[in-house]
Short mmCIF file of C-alpha atoms in Angstrom, two decimals:
data_model
loop_
_atom_site.label_atom_id
_atom_site.label_comp_id
_atom_site.label_asym_id
_atom_site.label_seq_id
_atom_site.Cartn_x
_atom_site.Cartn_y
_atom_site.Cartn_z
CA MET A 1 36.44 68.68 121.99
CA SER A 2 34.13 68.51 124.98
CA SER A 3 34.16 71.46 127.30
CA LEU A 4 36.28 71.36 130.38
CA GLN A 5 33.98 71.51 133.43
CA SER A 6 36.57 71.51 136.21
CA SER A 7 38.18 74.89 136.52
CA ASP A 8 40.91 73.57 138.74
CA ALA A 9 41.90 70.80 136.38
CA GLN A 10 45.17 71.39 134.44
CA PHE A 11 45.47 70.32 130.79
CA GLN A 12 48.19 70.00 128.13
CA PHE A 13 47.32 70.78 124.49
CA CYS A 14 48.73 69.67 121.15
CA PHE A 15 47.76 70.54 117.50
CA PHE A 16 48.04 68.22 114.54
CA ARG A 17 47.90 68.30 110.76
CA ASP A 18 47.62 65.01 108.96
CA ALA A 19 48.97 63.12 112.02
CA GLN A 20 51.91 65.46 112.39
CA ALA A 21 52.28 67.56 115.52
CA LEU A 22 52.54 71.26 114.92
CA GLY A 23 54.37 73.99 116.80
CA PRO A 24 56.17 73.15 120.07
CA GLY A 25 54.08 70.01 120.66
CA TRP A 26 52.33 69.66 124.01
CA SER A 27 51.94 72.96 125.83
CA SER A 28 49.63 74.69 128.29
CA SER A 29 48.37 77.10 125.58
CA PRO A 30 45.09 76.22 123.95
CA LYS A 31 46.03 78.26 120.80
CA LEU A 32 48.42 77.76 117.86
CA GLN A 33 49.17 80.63 115.48
CA ILE A 34 50.56 80.07 111.97
CA ALA A 35 51.96 83.32 110.62
CA ASN A 36 52.10 82.37 106.94
CA MET A 37 50.01 79.72 105.25
CA TRP A 38 51.33 78.08 102.12
CA LYS A 39 49.79 75.64 99.73
CA GLU A 40 51.79 72.92 101.41
CA ASP A 41 49.95 73.74 104.65
CA SER A 42 46.70 72.37 103.26
CA GLY A 43 45.41 69.32 105.15
CA SER A 44 43.30 67.91 108.02
CA TYR A 45 43.73 69.72 111.32
CA TRP A 46 42.71 68.77 114.88
CA CYS A 47 43.87 69.17 118.46
CA GLU A 48 44.15 67.04 121.61
CA ALA A 49 43.98 67.81 125.36
CA GLN A 50 45.47 65.68 128.11
CA THR A 51 44.34 65.72 131.75
CA MET A 52 46.47 65.19 134.84
CA ALA A 53 45.16 61.63 134.94
CA SER A 54 46.63 61.16 131.43
CA LYS A 55 43.23 61.05 129.89
CA VAL A 56 43.36 62.35 126.30
CA LEU A 57 40.52 64.19 124.68
CA ARG A 58 40.49 64.72 120.85
CA SER A 59 38.64 67.31 118.79
CA ARG A 60 36.93 66.76 115.49
CA ARG A 61 39.00 67.12 112.29
CA SER A 62 38.81 70.24 110.11
CA GLN A 63 39.94 70.26 106.49
CA ILE A 64 41.85 73.40 105.53
CA ASN A 65 42.78 74.04 101.88
CA VAL A 66 45.32 76.75 101.12
CA HIS A 67 45.20 78.28 97.67
CA ARG A 68 48.21 80.04 96.15
CA VAL A 69 48.11 83.62 94.93
CA PRO A 70 49.35 83.75 91.32
CA VAL A 71 52.39 85.91 90.62
CA ALA A 72 51.61 89.30 89.16
CA ASP A 73 53.39 92.48 88.05
CA VAL A 74 56.76 90.94 87.19
CA SER A 75 59.53 93.52 86.65
CA LEU A 76 63.26 93.55 85.92
CA GLU A 77 65.62 96.15 87.39
CA THR A 78 69.37 96.61 87.18
CA GLN A 79 72.14 97.51 89.53
CA PRO A 80 73.69 99.97 88.78
CA PRO A 81 70.37 101.60 87.87
CA GLY A 82 69.61 102.95 84.44
CA GLY A 83 70.92 99.95 82.52
CA GLN A 84 74.42 101.44 82.01
CA VAL A 85 77.54 99.79 83.36
CA MET A 86 81.25 100.39 82.84
CA GLU A 87 83.22 97.62 81.21
CA GLY A 88 84.71 95.44 83.95
CA ASP A 89 82.16 96.42 86.63
CA ARG A 90 79.57 94.19 88.32
CA LEU A 91 76.07 94.00 86.83
CA VAL A 92 73.02 92.60 88.71
CA LEU A 93 69.63 91.83 87.13
CA ILE A 94 66.87 91.84 89.80
CA CYS A 95 63.61 90.06 88.97
CA SER A 96 60.67 90.75 91.31
CA VAL A 97 56.92 90.18 91.59
CA ALA A 98 54.36 92.42 93.29
CA MET A 99 52.38 89.42 94.60
CA GLY A 100 52.47 85.65 94.55
CA THR A 101 52.62 82.86 97.10
CA GLY A 102 54.47 79.62 97.42
CA ASP A 103 57.66 78.67 95.67
CA ILE A 104 58.27 81.00 92.74
CA THR A 105 60.51 80.02 89.85
CA PHE A 106 62.52 82.87 88.31
CA LEU A 107 64.16 82.67 84.88
CA TRP A 108 66.43 85.24 83.13
CA TYR A 109 66.71 85.56 79.35
CA LYS A 110 69.07 87.44 77.03
CA GLY A 111 68.31 88.82 73.58
CA ALA A 112 65.33 88.55 71.28
CA ILE A 113 65.80 84.79 70.82
CA GLY A 114 65.43 84.28 74.58
CA LEU A 115 68.70 82.60 75.58
CA ASN A 116 68.16 81.25 79.09
CA LEU A 117 70.87 82.48 81.45
CA GLN A 118 69.79 81.07 84.81
CA THR A 119 66.82 79.54 86.69
CA LYS A 120 66.13 79.88 90.42
CA THR A 121 63.26 78.53 92.58
CA GLN A 122 62.77 80.08 95.97
CA ARG A 123 60.05 81.19 98.36
CA SER A 124 60.62 84.90 97.82
CA LEU A 125 59.19 87.75 95.85
CA THR A 126 62.59 88.73 94.40
CA ALA A 127 65.64 86.98 92.94
CA GLU A 128 68.95 88.16 91.48
CA TYR A 129 71.16 87.18 88.55
CA GLU A 130 74.72 88.51 88.67
CA ILE A 131 77.32 89.22 85.97
CA PRO A 132 80.55 89.71 87.96
CA THR A 133 82.51 91.41 85.16
CA ALA A 134 80.58 93.17 82.43
CA ARG A 135 81.99 92.89 78.93
CA GLU A 136 81.12 94.46 75.61
CA SER A 137 79.29 91.28 74.58
CA ASP A 138 76.92 91.74 77.54
CA ALA A 139 75.34 94.78 75.91
CA GLU A 140 71.93 93.41 74.96
CA GLN A 141 68.24 93.35 75.87
CA TYR A 142 67.18 91.24 78.88
CA TYR A 143 63.92 90.07 80.50
CA CYS A 144 62.85 87.68 83.25
CA VAL A 145 59.95 85.30 83.85
CA ALA A 146 58.30 84.31 87.15
CA GLU A 147 55.75 81.53 87.80
CA ASN A 148 54.32 79.63 90.80
CA GLY A 149 52.13 77.03 89.12
CA TYR A 150 49.64 79.35 87.50
CA GLY A 151 51.59 79.95 84.31
CA PRO A 152 54.68 82.05 83.51
CA ARG A 153 54.56 85.82 83.77
CA PRO A 154 57.26 87.73 81.81
CA SER A 155 58.70 91.14 82.58
CA GLY A 156 59.33 93.92 80.10
CA LEU A 157 62.56 94.27 78.10
CA VAL A 158 65.48 96.14 79.64
CA SER A 159 68.41 97.33 77.50
CA ILE A 160 71.88 97.04 78.97
CA THR A 161 74.62 99.35 77.71
CA VAL A 162 78.24 98.57 78.48
CA ARG A 163 80.24 101.79 78.42
CA ILE A 164 83.79 101.38 77.09
CA PRO A 165 86.50 104.06 77.50
CA VAL A 166 88.26 105.06 74.28
CA SER A 167 91.50 103.37 73.33
CA ARG A 168 94.50 105.38 72.16
CA PRO A 169 93.53 106.99 68.83
CA ILE A 170 95.44 106.60 65.59
CA LEU A 171 96.18 109.71 63.49
CA MET A 172 96.60 109.50 59.70
CA LEU A 173 97.69 112.36 57.43
CA ARG A 174 96.57 112.26 53.81
CA ALA A 175 97.99 114.59 51.14
CA PRO A 176 97.14 114.73 47.41
CA ARG A 177 100.71 113.86 46.47
CA ALA A 178 103.71 111.96 47.80
CA GLN A 179 105.50 115.19 48.78
CA ALA A 180 103.05 117.81 50.01
CA VAL A 181 103.66 121.45 49.06
CA VAL A 182 102.27 124.77 50.15
CA GLY A 183 98.68 125.17 48.99
CA ASP A 184 97.79 121.46 49.20
CA VAL A 185 94.79 120.40 51.30
CA LEU A 186 95.92 118.07 54.08
CA LYS A 187 93.34 115.64 55.51
CA LEU A 188 93.79 114.63 59.15
CA HIS A 189 91.85 111.48 60.10
CA CYS A 190 91.61 110.35 63.74
CA GLU A 191 90.06 107.05 64.83
CA VAL A 192 89.94 104.74 67.86
CA LEU A 193 89.77 100.95 67.72
CA ARG A 194 87.58 100.66 70.85
CA GLY A 195 85.28 103.03 72.67
CA SER A 196 81.62 103.83 73.19
CA HIS A 197 80.07 106.49 70.98
CA PRO A 198 79.57 109.36 70.60
CA ILE A 199 83.24 110.37 70.55
CA LEU A 200 84.61 113.92 70.27
CA TYR A 201 87.90 114.29 68.38
CA TRP A 202 90.33 117.25 68.70
CA PHE A 203 93.14 117.97 66.23
CA TYR A 204 96.43 119.66 67.18
CA HIS A 205 99.47 121.16 65.44
CA GLU A 206 102.40 121.65 67.83
CA ASP A 207 99.89 121.34 70.74
CA VAL A 208 97.79 124.19 69.30
CA VAL A 209 94.14 123.31 68.61
CA LEU A 210 93.25 123.29 64.91
CA GLY A 211 89.63 122.23 65.34
CA SER A 212 87.31 119.44 66.49
CA SER A 213 84.81 116.99 65.04
CA SER A 214 82.24 114.64 66.59
CA ALA A 215 81.61 111.04 65.56
CA PRO A 216 78.13 109.86 66.66
CA SER A 217 78.91 106.36 65.36
CA GLY A 218 81.95 104.40 64.17
CA GLY A 219 84.47 105.47 61.55
CA GLY A 220 86.40 108.24 63.31
CA ALA A 221 86.47 111.89 62.26
CA SER A 222 88.43 114.04 59.79
CA PHE A 223 89.67 117.62 59.55
CA ASN A 224 90.90 119.40 56.38
CA LEU A 225 93.77 121.89 56.52
CA SER A 226 95.07 124.13 53.70
CA LEU A 227 98.86 124.05 54.03
CA THR A 228 100.93 127.19 54.46
CA ALA A 229 104.66 127.62 55.05
CA GLU A 230 104.06 127.53 58.84
CA HIS A 231 102.34 124.13 58.86
CA SER A 232 105.41 121.91 58.96
CA GLY A 233 105.86 120.15 62.29
CA ASN A 234 104.16 117.66 64.61
CA TYR A 235 100.47 116.76 64.50
CA SER A 236 98.36 114.81 66.99
CA CYS A 237 94.71 114.14 67.89
CA GLU A 238 92.68 113.44 71.02
CA ALA A 239 89.57 111.29 71.56
CA ASN A 240 87.10 111.65 74.43
CA ASN A 241 83.73 109.96 75.07
CA GLY A 242 83.19 111.23 78.59
CA LEU A 243 84.94 108.24 80.19
CA GLY A 244 88.44 109.66 79.83
CA ALA A 245 90.53 111.27 77.08
CA GLN A 246 93.31 109.59 75.10
CA ARG A 247 95.99 111.31 72.95
CA SER A 248 97.54 109.84 69.82
CA GLU A 249 101.22 109.63 69.02
CA GLU A 250 102.66 112.62 67.16
CA VAL A 251 103.03 112.47 63.39
CA THR A 252 105.68 114.70 61.82
CA LEU A 253 104.97 116.42 58.51
CA ASN A 254 107.76 118.00 56.46
CA PHE A 255 106.71 119.40 53.11
CA THR A 256 108.25 121.39 50.28
CA VAL A 257 108.20 125.17 50.46
CA PRO A 258 108.70 126.79 47.00
CA PRO A 259 112.04 128.71 46.76
CA GLY A 260 111.70 132.31 47.82
CA ALA A 261 108.21 131.82 49.26
CA ARG A 262 109.28 132.91 52.72
CA SER A 263 111.77 135.61 51.68
CA ASN A 264 109.50 137.13 49.06
CA HIS A 265 106.66 137.23 51.55
CA LEU A 266 108.84 139.02 54.11
CA THR A 267 110.37 141.34 51.55
CA SER A 268 107.04 142.47 50.16
CA ARG A 269 105.72 143.25 53.64
CA VAL A 270 108.80 145.28 54.57
CA ILE A 271 108.73 147.13 51.24
CA GLU A 272 105.06 147.98 51.80
CA GLY A 273 105.92 149.40 55.20
CA LEU A 274 108.75 151.50 53.79
CA LEU A 275 106.65 152.81 50.93
CA GLY A 276 104.02 153.87 53.44
CA THR A 277 106.50 156.01 55.39
CA LEU A 278 108.78 157.39 52.64
CA GLY A 279 107.81 160.45 50.64
CA PRO A 280 107.11 160.47 46.90
CA ALA A 281 110.52 161.87 46.04
CA THR A 282 112.35 159.23 48.02
CA VAL A 283 110.23 156.51 46.44
CA ALA A 284 111.19 157.76 43.01
CA LEU A 285 114.87 157.69 43.96
CA LEU A 286 114.41 154.18 45.36
CA PHE A 287 113.02 153.04 42.03
CA CYS A 288 115.90 154.65 40.15
CA TYR A 289 118.40 153.02 42.50
CA GLY A 290 116.96 149.57 41.86
CA LEU A 291 116.77 150.17 38.12
CA LYS A 292 120.38 151.26 38.07
CA ARG A 293 121.51 148.09 39.88
CA LYS A 294 119.46 145.89 37.56
CA ILE A 295 120.98 147.50 34.48
CA GLY A 296 124.43 147.02 35.91
CA ARG A 297 123.82 143.38 36.67
CA HIS A 298 122.18 142.82 33.30
CA SER A 299 125.18 144.31 31.56
CA THR A 300 127.53 142.01 33.45
CA ARG A 301 125.54 138.86 32.66
CA ASN A 302 124.96 139.75 28.97
CA PRO A 303 128.02 141.54 27.63
CA LEU A 304 126.83 141.16 24.03
CA ARG A 305 123.84 143.39 24.79
CA SER A 306 125.88 146.18 26.39
CA LEU A 307 125.65 149.48 24.57
CA PRO A 308 128.94 150.96 23.35
CA SER A 309 130.33 153.80 25.37
CA PRO A 310 130.32 157.18 23.65
CA VAL A 311 133.60 158.22 22.12
CA PRO A 312 134.43 161.91 22.47
CA GLN A 313 135.73 162.19 19.01
CA GLU A 314 132.34 161.06 17.65
CA PHE A 315 130.68 164.20 18.98
CA PRO A 316 130.92 166.42 15.87
CA TYR A 317 128.56 168.99 17.42
CA LEU A 318 130.60 169.55 20.50
CA ASN A 319 131.52 173.09 19.42
CA SER A 320 128.18 174.10 18.03
CA PRO A 321 127.74 177.69 16.81
CA THR A 322 124.70 177.83 19.08
CA PRO A 323 125.96 177.18 22.59
CA GLY A 324 123.48 175.61 25.07
CA GLN A 325 121.51 173.76 22.39
CA LEU A 326 121.68 169.96 22.66
CA GLN A 327 122.76 168.28 19.43
CA PRO A 328 121.71 164.63 19.09
CA ILE A 329 123.80 162.09 17.22
CA TYR A 330 122.22 158.75 16.23
CA GLU A 331 124.33 155.63 15.81
CA ASN A 332 123.13 152.24 14.61
CA VAL A 333 124.83 149.28 16.29
CA ASN A 334 125.00 145.64 15.26
CA VAL A 335 122.08 143.24 15.70
CA VAL A 336 122.26 141.78 19.18
CA SER A 337 119.52 139.11 19.19
CA GLY A 338 117.02 138.07 16.55
CA HIS A 339 115.80 141.10 14.60
CA GLU A 340 116.42 143.64 17.34
CA VAL A 341 118.52 146.65 16.30
CA TYR A 342 119.62 149.24 18.84
CA SER A 343 119.90 152.95 17.96
CA LEU A 344 122.19 154.86 20.27
CA VAL A 345 121.61 158.56 20.90
CA TYR A 346 124.25 160.81 22.43
CA TYR A 347 123.54 164.30 23.69
CA ASN A 348 126.13 166.97 23.73
CA GLN A 349 126.11 168.61 27.23
CA PRO A 350 126.50 172.41 27.37
CA GLU A 351 130.02 173.57 28.10
CA GLN A 352 128.67 176.22 30.45
CA GLU A 353 127.49 173.57 33.03
CA SER A 354 129.29 174.17 36.24
CA ALA A 355 131.59 171.44 37.50
CA ALA A 356 130.65 172.30 41.10
CA ALA A 357 126.91 171.80 40.37
CA GLU A 358 127.64 168.42 38.79
CA THR A 359 129.64 167.31 41.82
CA LEU A 360 126.91 168.44 44.26
CA ARG A 361 124.17 166.59 42.39
CA THR A 362 126.18 163.38 42.24
CA HIS A 363 126.93 163.61 45.96
CA MET A 364 123.23 164.07 46.88
CA GLU A 365 122.17 161.14 44.70
CA ASP A 366 124.77 158.86 46.26
CA GLN A 367 123.81 160.01 49.78
CA VAL A 368 120.07 159.22 49.26
CA SER A 369 120.89 155.87 47.68
CA LEU A 370 123.16 155.01 50.61
CA ASP A 371 120.46 155.95 53.15
CA ILE A 372 117.80 153.78 51.45
CA TYR A 373 120.17 150.85 51.15
CA SER A 374 121.03 151.16 54.83
CA ARG A 375 117.32 150.96 55.78
CA LEU A 376 116.86 147.88 53.66
CA ARG A 377 119.85 146.20 55.29
CA LYS A 378 118.38 146.85 58.76
CA ALA A 379 115.13 145.21 57.60
CA ASN A 380 117.22 142.10 56.73
CA ILE A 381 116.52 142.39 52.98
CA THR A 382 119.39 141.20 50.81
CA ASP A 383 120.34 142.69 47.48
CA VAL A 384 118.71 139.79 45.68
CA ASP A 385 115.47 140.22 47.66
CA TYR A 386 115.46 143.97 46.95
CA GLU A 387 116.11 143.55 43.23
CA ASP A 388 113.40 140.86 42.96
CA ALA A 389 110.98 143.13 44.79
CA MET A 390 111.78 145.96 42.35
#
């Protein structure tokens, strides 16, 4: 454009590209600024100036070619960050490039086979793909691709983990027989149908913790328990993977306790305590007392085995010329069972034994026996328990 010689002349200016006016059109400014040049801005540029007399002056044309910058440094990020999302929450995959000009096409892929999820073309360095509600099936590896005419540029792989709270666990009790008994090993198995691992399982008996076991992968966890008489009752288990704990329904276990297992256990402990506090003489009398009761009961149950009572007239040595010397008399009785033959021995007691001494000794024996029996009754030990313990 020729120079303007008249300083007082007023002009209007306009800029063109390929016959298309740019900017606001005709204006008093001799400059036009383009903030961002794109490939589409390539073309032939010139400007025109118009005088007050409507004379138009045109500049020479200038060819401007705009070259695109290829995309580079493509990356994929997630929201929430870290690639972990709760089941049911929103997941966003953000694909971005560090540089690149013009329209950029973004593509998102799922899995190793590269299943295309979505394609977007926009003049931006970033683009988003959204999963409104994350499900378990969305747990997979993802990547994105960006390109602006210079070839596709892929991002790295990003693993997405969908965290699932545990469902209500199921407790199973396994015994070695149909009716469990004391001494059997009971297997408690706890398992959830859904839930992200690892899962920690706790086992309870009447809400008292028995133990715990961790399951780093599927299959649940087990706990072995050796049954005692106190293990009847309700069992349950609890599962927790850090997203909330769930408790199973209670399972009731009733098993067979051998007869006398509880009473014999209690009786033996009480007897041990009594033997620790009673003196040797009293212990001896206690043994005699129990032996006496057993003999009496045995005689009642088996009358054929009872020994015949001594008959006074069968004591031929009652008036022995040597007073004070015991004279034995042996008597063979009939066979009671099999080849067993009982020989009965009677001893003639001295006539000089005082009747008062005999009465005193009998009274003391009965008094000690009564005192021991009273202690056993206070310890809630029946006659049968005492005799069995003896």
